[in-house]
Amino acid sequence: MAPEKPSSKGQAWFCTTGLPSDVIIEVDDMTFHLHKFPLMSKSRKLHELITEQEKGLLIPKGTAKLRKHSDLSQQSDNDIKQEEIQEEQDEDEEQCQITLPDFPGGCESFETAAKFCYGVKIELSATKAAALRCAGEYLEMTEEYSEDNLISKTERFISQSVLRNIRYSIKALTSCQELIPTAENLGIVQRCIDAVASKAATSDPSLFGWPVNDRGPSRAAGDSTWLDELGFLSLPFFKRLILAMKASDLSSEIIESCLIHYAKQYIPGISRATRKKPPPLASSSAAASVPTENEQREFLETIISNLPKEKTSSSSLNSTRLLFGLLRTAYILNASEVCRLTLEKKIGSQLEHATLDDLLIPSYSYLNETLYDVDCVERILGYFLQGMEERSAIRIQTEDDNNSSGRSAALMLVGKLIDGYLSEIASDANLKPDKFYDLAISLPDHARLFDDGLYRAVDVYLKSHQWISEAEREKICGVLDCQKLTLEACTHAAQNERLPLRAVVQVLFFEQLQLRHAIAGTLLAVDGGMAAGGEGGQSSSPCGGEGEEEEVENVAEEEAAPPVTLISAVRENQVLRVDMDSMRTRVHELEKECTTMRKALEKIDKMGPRGHVEKGGWRNMFGCKFKTQVCDSHESTVVDTRKARGHRRE
């Protein structure tokens, strides 16, 4: 029998075989005009339904037709036409009419199954296989009823093609959302979930931010985009998939990557770079809609509750930025407090990967007076420091120093990040001095190599809060360690009128100490160079044998090394003397300035409140003059500054 040529006309589907159809099957809003024999040969269910219909249609029709033909001469033309129309309707009623309610996959799935019954070759795919498998079960198209039937054909395709590829498994699982409960009862849903969980462990490591290892597991074709396919899963199916992954002891990197990709698909605004509209909601209903606020909150809480609490090896700048996006969204959607705290702890475990833009979380609550949520950043920093202490305790117990340098680098990165954050929020007029002080002293001393960044934040805060009391000014300046300020920062602070007098005196004192240490270091360097030159000038070697070989080697080294003459040594000594003279002059000037400031402090104590000082400030009054300089926060050492001055003199 040649393959039939089916055709669709509006809401009716016809199979043109040259013979009139003798069975009508209704599925959803589509009517299929088919033939009994092809359907009954493949489907046990249709065979039984058609047989029952035929038993009810067995009525004597010949007598009625003879009576009608005998009375034609006595009827008018209109009556004859009415009888013909009625006869056609009677013939339609005599056809088998079957309705298949709740057919899995709808009319499209039944159309493919009907083509299979007519012998038309069908193309199976990952998105259609599950629906056709359910259709075959519904129509009872078993192997016992007919060889090479639809059930066995779809089962082979699912087992041999779909479940062996992670992308195909996710697509089949997505199609099962419209096939509940049939797909669930047949075990297709669970089989697809298990296949995805098992295949995820052998996926491309570069998808999760890992370094690709040539000796790693093989990667199947098409695995490079399976994470994006997760966005089409409904939340119940996605929850089951994550639980299966955890039960399979998959690494935290894989689970976290799946959660982040799913969040990017359904929760808008988690990334400031891409604020695209979320895709239609994947659910059991056919209607596609944008997730509501409650649905987004449910998605968010599900994702955060399943995030690995520990820091993963795939943690990076991008993943940390997405976590901050989730945190901002959690505040906007008014997620539970447990959800927000869990996310803050997760961010705290990898705070060294954050940027200043990440920390600038707006205050979404009317209870916060500040522009940015300082309390949230303070909690995140506390979780980071707590994790550092725990890891340090473990290192002491295990005597493992391999990661100590990495922890120190992370701590210094966070220190620089917090200093930048303090500089950003310092201009907020509603930021209380105690809040600024608490956040500034929360880091340990070894978190900052220099305090220049912290000094900048203090300067901005004092400039923006000129109304605070003198005691509060001294408290704010108390966060600074003057010994960790560079010469440039000390010079700027010494002429900063916003600083309290006590802080200025401390700065001048430590600047003088730095200069004295620099001079002492220069003298030691000169003495060491002269001693090295003296040792180099003395050369003696025994005669003959090994002495001759050593002498040959020394001659070769001297020929390879650049020549050092007496004139060049004299020039270097002259440059060093000039540099030392200038440093001595600067030290004397600073000593005079300190003496003048001490006298000024004594007079101010006698004069009374600060407000009685004459116009122009105490510096103009007592003759303390400084050159205006700009504070440079670059981490430059004293030796580097001295070398730069030497080069300029040359």
XYZ file of C-alpha atoms in Angstrom:
650
model
C 0.000 0.000 0.000
C 1.475 3.321 -1.065
C 1.938 6.030 1.574
C -1.054 8.275 1.877
C -1.003 12.023 1.349
C -2.615 13.700 4.342
C -3.695 17.312 4.197
C -4.954 19.897 6.681
C -7.919 22.142 5.829
C -8.650 24.630 8.609
C -9.647 22.679 11.685
C -10.145 19.448 9.763
C -7.485 16.936 8.726
C -8.072 14.683 5.703
C -6.193 11.691 4.367
C -6.719 11.419 0.611
C -6.641 7.798 -0.481
C -9.290 7.855 -3.190
C -11.755 6.316 -0.745
C -14.168 8.202 1.488
C -13.220 8.315 5.151
C -15.179 6.028 7.423
C -14.010 7.206 10.845
C -13.834 10.684 12.395
C -11.617 11.285 15.395
C -11.683 14.513 17.372
C -8.597 15.603 19.312
C -8.732 19.022 21.002
C -10.107 21.406 18.338
C -9.033 19.297 15.325
C -11.177 16.800 13.426
C -9.375 13.934 11.647
C -11.127 12.171 8.738
C -9.444 8.773 8.560
C -9.987 5.134 7.666
C -10.670 2.246 9.982
C -8.304 -0.398 8.693
C -4.908 1.427 9.095
C -5.858 2.594 12.569
C -7.214 -0.728 13.770
C -4.119 -2.561 12.497
C -1.776 -0.597 14.803
C -3.841 0.579 17.774
C -5.634 -1.768 20.138
C -7.546 1.108 21.717
C -8.865 2.426 18.395
C -9.770 -1.135 17.361
C -11.944 -1.512 20.448
C -13.557 1.929 20.095
C -14.360 1.442 16.403
C -15.777 -2.011 17.031
C -18.098 -0.649 19.702
C -19.210 2.136 17.361
C -19.979 -0.309 14.551
C -22.206 -2.429 16.798
C -24.356 0.605 17.562
C -24.677 1.584 13.881
C -26.093 -1.748 12.571
C -29.705 -0.696 11.409
C -31.744 -1.853 8.375
C -31.229 0.792 5.693
C -32.384 -0.904 2.447
C -36.150 -0.754 3.168
C -36.114 2.921 3.861
C -34.290 3.646 0.607
C -36.772 1.625 -1.486
C -39.669 3.478 0.098
C -38.096 6.791 -0.659
C -37.523 5.930 -4.346
C -41.113 4.753 -4.796
C -42.503 8.025 -3.544
C -40.309 10.305 -5.680
C -43.101 10.950 -8.198
C -45.354 12.282 -5.470
C -42.789 14.751 -3.985
C -41.797 18.246 -5.025
C -38.292 19.342 -5.931
C -37.778 21.113 -2.578
C -38.742 18.010 -0.680
C -36.284 15.956 -2.720
C -33.429 18.354 -1.921
C -34.225 18.290 1.762
C -34.270 14.504 1.734
C -30.856 14.404 -0.017
C -29.347 16.726 2.615
C -30.878 14.625 5.357
C -29.517 11.493 3.696
C -25.984 12.935 3.661
C -26.310 13.798 7.323
C -27.526 10.293 8.051
C -24.490 8.901 6.252
C -22.195 11.128 8.385
C -23.942 9.908 11.473
C -23.420 6.357 10.317
C -19.597 6.993 10.283
C -17.660 6.136 13.409
C -17.113 9.285 15.445
C -14.583 9.029 18.289
C -13.415 11.702 20.708
C -10.070 11.292 22.452
C -10.009 13.625 25.483
C -6.734 14.680 27.132
C -4.627 13.156 24.405
C -0.917 13.502 25.362
C 0.783 16.002 23.087
C -2.484 17.241 21.605
C -3.532 17.141 17.963
C 0.061 17.443 16.695
C 1.081 14.271 18.479
C -2.014 12.398 17.233
C -1.330 13.526 13.668
C 2.163 11.985 13.817
C 0.747 8.790 15.309
C -1.896 8.615 12.545
C 0.793 8.993 9.868
C 2.665 6.141 11.493
C -0.466 3.984 11.243
C -0.696 4.736 7.511
C 2.936 3.714 7.024
C 4.313 7.206 6.505
C 7.914 7.588 7.652
C 8.127 9.839 10.706
C 11.128 11.780 11.940
C 11.795 11.471 15.649
C 13.488 14.215 17.672
C 14.275 14.935 21.300
C 11.347 17.332 21.591
C 8.805 14.906 20.052
C 9.990 11.531 21.310
C 8.410 11.786 24.761
C 5.061 12.940 23.347
C 4.967 10.097 20.797
C 5.908 7.598 23.492
C 2.952 8.795 25.587
C 0.698 8.766 22.505
C 1.669 5.169 21.784
C 0.830 4.250 25.381
C -2.523 6.033 25.159
C -3.452 4.255 21.905
C -2.024 0.913 23.133
C 0.295 0.575 20.138
C 2.269 -2.271 21.700
C 4.625 -4.799 20.177
C 2.272 -7.642 21.130
C -0.518 -6.122 19.103
C 1.615 -5.278 16.029
C 5.279 -5.756 15.261
C 7.619 -2.749 15.160
C 4.939 -0.568 16.676
C 5.134 3.008 17.912
C 5.997 2.202 21.537
C 9.022 0.096 20.682
C 10.204 2.595 18.057
C 10.075 5.583 20.431
C 11.584 3.603 23.309
C 14.618 2.695 21.201
C 15.094 6.309 20.165
C 14.852 7.586 23.741
C 17.269 4.997 25.106
C 19.818 5.074 22.296
C 19.764 8.760 21.313
C 18.047 11.042 23.811
C 19.417 9.733 27.109
C 22.990 9.575 25.777
C 23.176 13.319 25.136
C 22.737 15.882 27.880
C 21.138 18.503 25.635
C 18.649 16.019 24.189
C 17.794 14.826 27.693
C 17.017 18.389 28.821
C 14.874 18.999 25.730
C 12.954 15.794 26.309
C 12.515 16.719 29.960
C 11.185 20.131 28.926
C 8.620 18.515 26.606
C 7.430 16.323 29.483
C 6.046 19.406 31.224
C 2.996 19.184 28.914
C 2.693 15.389 29.271
C 2.030 15.051 32.982
C 0.956 12.610 34.416
C 1.528 10.147 31.551
C 5.231 10.929 31.175
C 5.658 10.642 34.938
C 3.927 7.276 35.094
C 6.052 5.933 32.239
C 9.235 7.010 34.024
C 10.385 9.317 31.230
C 10.779 12.311 33.557
C 12.977 10.518 36.062
C 15.057 8.859 33.360
C 15.792 12.234 31.760
C 16.684 13.774 35.135
C 19.052 10.919 35.959
C 20.642 11.176 32.514
C 21.297 14.921 32.914
C 22.755 14.442 36.403
C 25.089 11.684 35.229
C 26.193 13.406 32.021
C 26.863 16.760 33.738
C 29.970 15.361 35.435
C 31.613 14.705 32.044
C 30.755 18.061 30.471
C 33.190 20.636 29.182
C 35.091 22.047 32.194
C 35.377 25.465 30.530
C 31.631 25.937 30.995
C 32.129 26.260 34.733
C 35.266 28.387 34.711
C 37.699 25.469 35.200
C 40.956 25.095 33.322
C 40.545 22.643 30.497
C 42.641 19.511 30.946
C 43.623 17.589 27.833
C 43.535 14.385 29.811
C 40.063 15.118 31.186
C 36.804 13.397 30.236
C 35.667 13.398 26.660
C 33.111 16.014 25.705
C 30.170 15.029 23.585
C 29.121 17.166 20.659
C 26.518 19.747 21.564
C 27.456 19.929 25.263
C 28.631 23.516 24.940
C 25.155 25.036 25.304
C 23.285 22.690 27.589
C 23.387 25.174 30.463
C 21.226 27.558 28.426
C 18.690 24.768 27.866
C 18.027 24.690 31.616
C 16.180 27.990 31.317
C 13.249 26.245 29.604
C 12.573 23.948 32.556
C 9.753 24.691 34.947
C 10.669 25.330 38.565
C 9.379 21.943 39.870
C 11.443 20.043 37.286
C 14.482 22.225 37.962
C 14.215 21.540 41.697
C 14.140 17.814 41.056
C 17.153 18.096 38.763
C 19.208 19.958 41.388
C 18.275 17.387 44.042
C 19.367 14.600 41.689
C 22.674 16.370 41.076
C 23.291 16.668 44.800
C 22.380 13.002 45.308
C 24.914 12.076 42.602
C 27.707 13.824 44.549
C 28.417 16.235 41.725
C 30.907 19.003 42.404
C 29.741 22.316 43.803
C 30.990 24.086 40.658
C 28.492 22.272 38.430
C 25.555 22.857 40.761
C 26.414 26.524 41.221
C 26.783 27.051 37.464
C 23.377 25.476 36.825
C 21.750 27.678 39.452
C 23.369 30.863 38.150
C 22.394 30.137 34.533
C 18.821 29.394 35.555
C 18.691 32.623 37.558
C 19.955 34.633 34.585
C 17.106 33.251 32.477
C 14.209 33.937 34.836
C 15.205 36.744 37.191
C 15.602 40.091 35.401
C 18.125 42.684 36.514
C 20.630 40.434 38.318
C 23.344 41.738 36.005
C 23.744 45.465 35.472
C 25.367 44.846 32.099
C 22.446 42.883 30.624
C 18.940 43.846 31.655
C 17.035 41.776 29.144
C 13.414 40.782 29.440
C 12.934 37.342 31.021
C 11.706 34.478 28.786
C 8.126 33.187 28.978
C 7.436 31.220 32.110
C 7.932 27.476 31.647
C 5.012 25.816 33.393
C 2.522 23.021 32.956
C 0.021 25.358 31.319
C 0.113 26.130 27.647
C -0.169 29.872 28.140
C 3.160 31.696 28.072
C 3.504 34.584 30.509
C 6.200 36.655 32.180
C 6.953 35.492 35.733
C 5.091 37.445 38.379
C 6.778 38.993 41.391
C 5.771 36.078 43.618
C 7.075 33.573 41.072
C 10.365 35.463 40.782
C 10.672 35.471 44.566
C 10.084 31.718 44.617
C 12.715 31.229 41.895
C 15.180 33.395 43.803
C 14.699 31.668 47.154
C 15.000 28.250 45.507
C 18.257 29.190 43.796
C 19.814 30.764 46.878
C 18.808 27.895 49.179
C 20.584 25.439 46.865
C 23.782 27.438 46.340
C 26.876 25.757 47.816
C 27.779 27.564 51.023
C 31.491 27.038 50.610
C 33.724 28.908 48.172
C 34.030 27.045 44.885
C 37.098 26.853 42.683
C 35.129 28.461 39.854
C 34.506 31.626 41.880
C 35.559 34.594 39.804
C 34.748 38.193 39.038
C 31.724 37.266 36.909
C 30.193 34.850 39.413
C 30.690 37.328 42.270
C 29.028 40.071 40.247
C 26.045 37.797 39.611
C 25.795 37.004 43.316
C 25.636 40.724 44.086
C 22.943 41.020 41.422
C 20.975 38.286 43.179
C 21.387 40.138 46.469
C 20.036 43.391 45.033
C 17.130 41.479 43.524
C 16.471 39.787 46.876
C 16.041 43.210 48.460
C 13.817 44.433 45.636
C 11.573 41.340 45.769
C 11.514 41.447 49.578
C 12.854 37.917 49.921
C 13.065 36.258 53.314
C 15.745 37.271 55.796
C 17.189 33.763 55.761
C 17.540 34.001 51.987
C 19.392 37.327 52.168
C 21.730 36.240 54.960
C 22.570 33.027 53.105
C 23.495 35.024 50.034
C 25.561 37.496 52.074
C 27.560 34.622 53.577
C 28.151 33.207 50.102
C 29.407 36.576 48.874
C 31.598 36.948 51.959
C 33.408 33.713 51.113
C 34.687 35.246 47.838
C 34.726 38.966 48.609
C 38.227 39.378 47.158
C 36.708 38.961 43.674
C 34.275 41.853 44.151
C 34.599 45.340 42.696
C 33.673 48.734 44.096
C 30.618 48.857 41.851
C 29.405 45.583 43.381
C 29.566 46.978 46.924
C 27.476 50.044 46.070
C 24.165 48.438 47.049
C 21.394 51.058 47.317
C 19.348 51.311 50.496
C 16.010 49.770 49.550
C 14.517 50.215 53.021
C 13.102 53.505 54.241
C 14.662 52.760 57.640
C 18.161 53.421 56.249
C 19.097 57.087 56.049
C 22.214 56.582 53.950
C 22.256 56.361 50.176
C 23.991 52.966 50.195
C 23.360 49.985 52.447
C 26.420 50.220 54.711
C 25.056 47.632 57.158
C 24.905 45.011 54.407
C 28.528 45.626 53.390
C 29.577 45.486 57.040
C 27.907 42.092 57.450
C 29.516 40.764 54.262
C 32.928 41.949 55.471
C 32.310 40.248 58.807
C 31.569 36.943 57.060
C 34.773 37.329 55.030
C 36.904 37.931 58.128
C 35.210 35.050 59.921
C 36.085 32.743 57.047
C 39.691 33.967 57.103
C 39.948 33.176 60.811
C 38.504 29.706 60.332
C 40.892 28.936 57.486
C 43.811 30.252 59.527
C 42.825 27.981 62.428
C 42.701 24.993 60.095
C 46.131 25.931 58.703
C 47.600 26.061 62.208
C 46.167 22.650 63.075
C 47.348 21.016 59.868
C 50.587 23.046 59.635
C 49.856 23.794 56.009
C 51.438 27.047 54.769
C 50.767 26.538 51.076
C 47.751 28.839 50.972
C 48.905 31.400 53.543
C 50.257 33.737 50.857
C 46.993 33.457 48.933
C 44.997 34.404 52.016
C 47.250 37.385 52.675
C 46.799 38.564 49.088
C 43.028 38.174 49.382
C 43.001 40.153 52.622
C 44.981 43.001 51.074
C 42.649 43.069 48.073
C 39.675 43.368 50.395
C 41.475 46.088 52.359
C 41.968 48.136 49.207
C 38.332 47.480 48.238
C 36.995 48.690 51.610
C 39.157 51.827 51.466
C 37.659 52.642 48.085
C 34.172 51.981 49.445
C 34.825 54.298 52.401
C 35.964 57.042 50.023
C 32.771 56.593 47.998
C 30.331 56.730 50.916
C 32.257 59.373 52.902
C 30.494 62.213 51.065
C 27.069 61.001 52.256
C 25.810 63.644 54.694
C 23.694 61.062 56.565
C 26.617 58.745 57.318
C 27.200 58.841 61.064
C 30.771 59.124 62.419
C 30.404 55.918 64.425
C 29.323 53.965 61.325
C 32.306 55.268 59.341
C 34.665 54.540 62.240
C 33.389 50.993 62.823
C 33.742 50.030 59.176
C 37.218 51.592 58.915
C 38.662 49.717 61.928
C 36.980 46.395 61.111
C 39.973 45.226 59.047
C 43.130 44.003 60.798
C 46.355 46.047 60.631
C 48.067 43.745 58.134
C 45.216 44.228 55.627
C 46.752 47.547 54.528
C 50.321 48.003 53.380
C 49.818 51.792 53.280
C 47.064 53.942 54.750
C 46.944 56.416 51.881
C 43.560 55.127 50.675
C 42.156 55.301 54.189
C 43.541 58.823 54.592
C 41.746 59.896 51.430
C 38.457 58.519 52.836
C 39.019 60.384 56.130
C 39.771 63.608 54.263
C 36.585 63.307 52.176
C 34.527 62.574 55.283
C 35.877 65.592 57.192
C 35.284 67.814 54.168
C 31.664 66.631 53.839
C 30.925 66.722 57.602
C 32.331 70.042 58.753
C 29.704 70.339 61.492
C 30.928 67.404 63.589
C 32.615 68.137 66.919
C 36.342 68.222 67.589
C 36.129 64.986 69.572
C 34.471 63.249 66.616
C 37.149 64.603 64.288
C 39.873 63.173 66.485
C 38.031 59.841 66.627
C 37.736 59.693 62.830
C 41.435 60.521 62.436
C 42.228 57.843 65.006
C 41.687 55.155 62.360
C 44.877 56.292 60.620
C 48.296 54.846 61.314
C 50.638 57.730 60.556
C 53.577 55.337 60.295
C 51.928 53.734 57.239
C 51.493 56.982 55.294
C 53.840 57.644 52.392
C 55.843 60.865 52.217
C 53.379 62.322 49.709
C 50.436 61.597 52.020
C 52.343 62.980 55.027
C 53.109 66.192 53.159
C 49.459 66.610 52.212
C 48.264 65.840 55.739
C 50.722 68.285 57.306
C 49.020 71.198 55.499
C 45.457 69.859 55.705
C 43.452 72.412 57.702
C 40.582 69.939 58.137
C 42.662 67.655 60.358
C 42.780 68.231 64.132
C 46.005 69.712 65.499
C 46.866 66.532 67.344
C 46.711 64.553 64.089
C 48.896 67.106 62.272
C 51.547 66.931 64.981
C 51.599 63.152 64.753
C 51.964 63.321 61.003
C 54.880 65.734 61.236
C 56.565 63.592 63.861
C 56.379 60.426 61.817
C 57.397 62.238 58.636
C 60.552 63.335 60.460
C 61.159 59.754 61.546
C 60.787 58.557 57.975
C 63.340 61.070 56.764
C 65.795 60.085 59.482
C 65.396 56.407 58.626
C 65.885 57.245 54.952
C 69.107 59.116 55.742
C 70.346 56.247 57.880
C 69.579 53.811 55.099
C 71.456 55.965 52.603
C 74.543 56.098 54.841
C 74.478 52.338 55.276
C 74.184 51.880 51.524
C 77.191 54.169 50.938
C 79.281 52.345 53.538
C 78.327 48.996 52.092
C 79.212 50.108 48.568
C 82.599 51.390 49.651
C 83.288 48.172 51.552
C 82.291 46.111 48.548
C 84.565 48.250 46.352
C 87.467 47.746 48.734
C 87.022 44.006 48.756
C 86.744 43.977 45.018
C 89.983 45.937 44.650
C 91.953 43.363 46.638
C 92.739 40.341 44.523
C 95.249 37.664 45.279
C 95.651 34.172 44.075
C 98.221 31.514 44.700
C 100.739 30.840 41.989
C 100.483 27.812 39.732
C 97.954 24.972 39.551
C 94.434 25.875 40.600
C 95.429 29.509 41.191
C 96.116 29.996 37.506
C 92.717 28.575 36.563
C 90.955 30.889 39.027
C 92.915 33.848 37.681
C 91.797 33.029 34.143
C 88.173 32.865 35.290
C 88.465 36.210 37.115
C 89.905 37.841 34.024
C 87.018 36.533 31.910
C 84.469 37.856 34.424
C 86.152 41.257 34.505
C 86.064 41.428 30.714
C 82.340 40.534 30.677
C 81.403 43.036 33.469
C 81.052 46.781 32.726
C 84.197 48.827 33.632
C 84.017 50.798 36.911
C 86.448 53.721 37.064
C 87.436 55.928 39.936
C 85.755 58.909 38.298
C 82.312 57.234 38.266
C 82.671 56.283 41.949
C 83.510 59.898 42.833
C 80.448 61.131 40.967
C 78.180 58.744 42.820
C 79.586 59.872 46.157
C 78.991 63.512 45.192
C 75.347 62.774 44.299
C 74.855 60.985 47.595
C 76.354 63.899 49.524
C 74.036 66.389 47.806
C 71.042 64.156 48.533
C 72.064 63.815 52.181
C 72.555 67.567 52.537
C 69.082 68.245 51.167
C 67.581 65.674 53.544
C 69.378 67.218 56.517
C 68.031 70.630 55.530
C 64.504 69.201 55.342
C 64.890 67.594 58.763
C 65.988 70.889 60.292
C 62.991 72.636 58.740
C 60.636 70.017 60.147
C 62.194 70.361 63.602
C 61.629 74.114 63.487
C 58.032 73.596 62.359
C 57.399 71.121 65.180
C 58.810 73.598 67.694
C 56.584 76.330 66.311
C 53.549 74.065 66.500
C 54.245 73.104 70.081
C 54.337 76.801 71.003
C 51.135 77.330 69.021
C 49.393 74.542 70.916
C 50.447 76.031 74.232
C 49.134 79.465 73.242
C 45.871 77.980 71.936
C 45.371 76.190 75.243
C 45.806 79.528 77.003
C 43.564 81.432 74.573
C 40.596 79.099 75.031
C 38.189 77.716 72.372
C 39.243 77.305 68.782
C 36.767 79.910 67.637
C 38.773 82.791 69.198
C 41.736 82.279 66.892
C 42.281 85.151 64.487
C 41.119 84.943 60.892
C 43.520 83.068 58.651
C 44.066 80.054 60.898
C 46.729 79.189 63.398
C 49.266 78.453 60.622
C 49.258 82.047 59.361
C 49.172 83.333 62.914
C 52.267 81.474 64.033
C 54.224 81.546 60.804
C 53.903 77.881 59.732
C 54.119 77.898 55.941
C 53.812 74.850 53.687
C 53.832 74.451 49.942
C 50.525 73.272 48.516
C 50.728 69.670 47.277
C 48.216 67.105 46.127
C 47.876 63.799 47.985
C 49.032 60.883 45.877
C 47.730 57.510 47.107
C 50.054 55.376 44.978
C 52.006 52.927 47.097
C 55.541 54.283 46.625
C 58.339 53.708 49.108
C 60.777 56.202 50.528
C 63.642 54.661 48.595
C 61.738 55.062 45.316
C 61.147 58.750 46.078
C 64.800 59.310 46.913
C 65.903 57.611 43.680
C 63.537 59.818 41.686
C 65.040 62.932 43.239
C 68.584 61.670 42.451
C 67.638 61.154 38.794
C 66.253 64.676 38.541
C 69.484 66.152 39.925
C 71.535 64.214 37.382
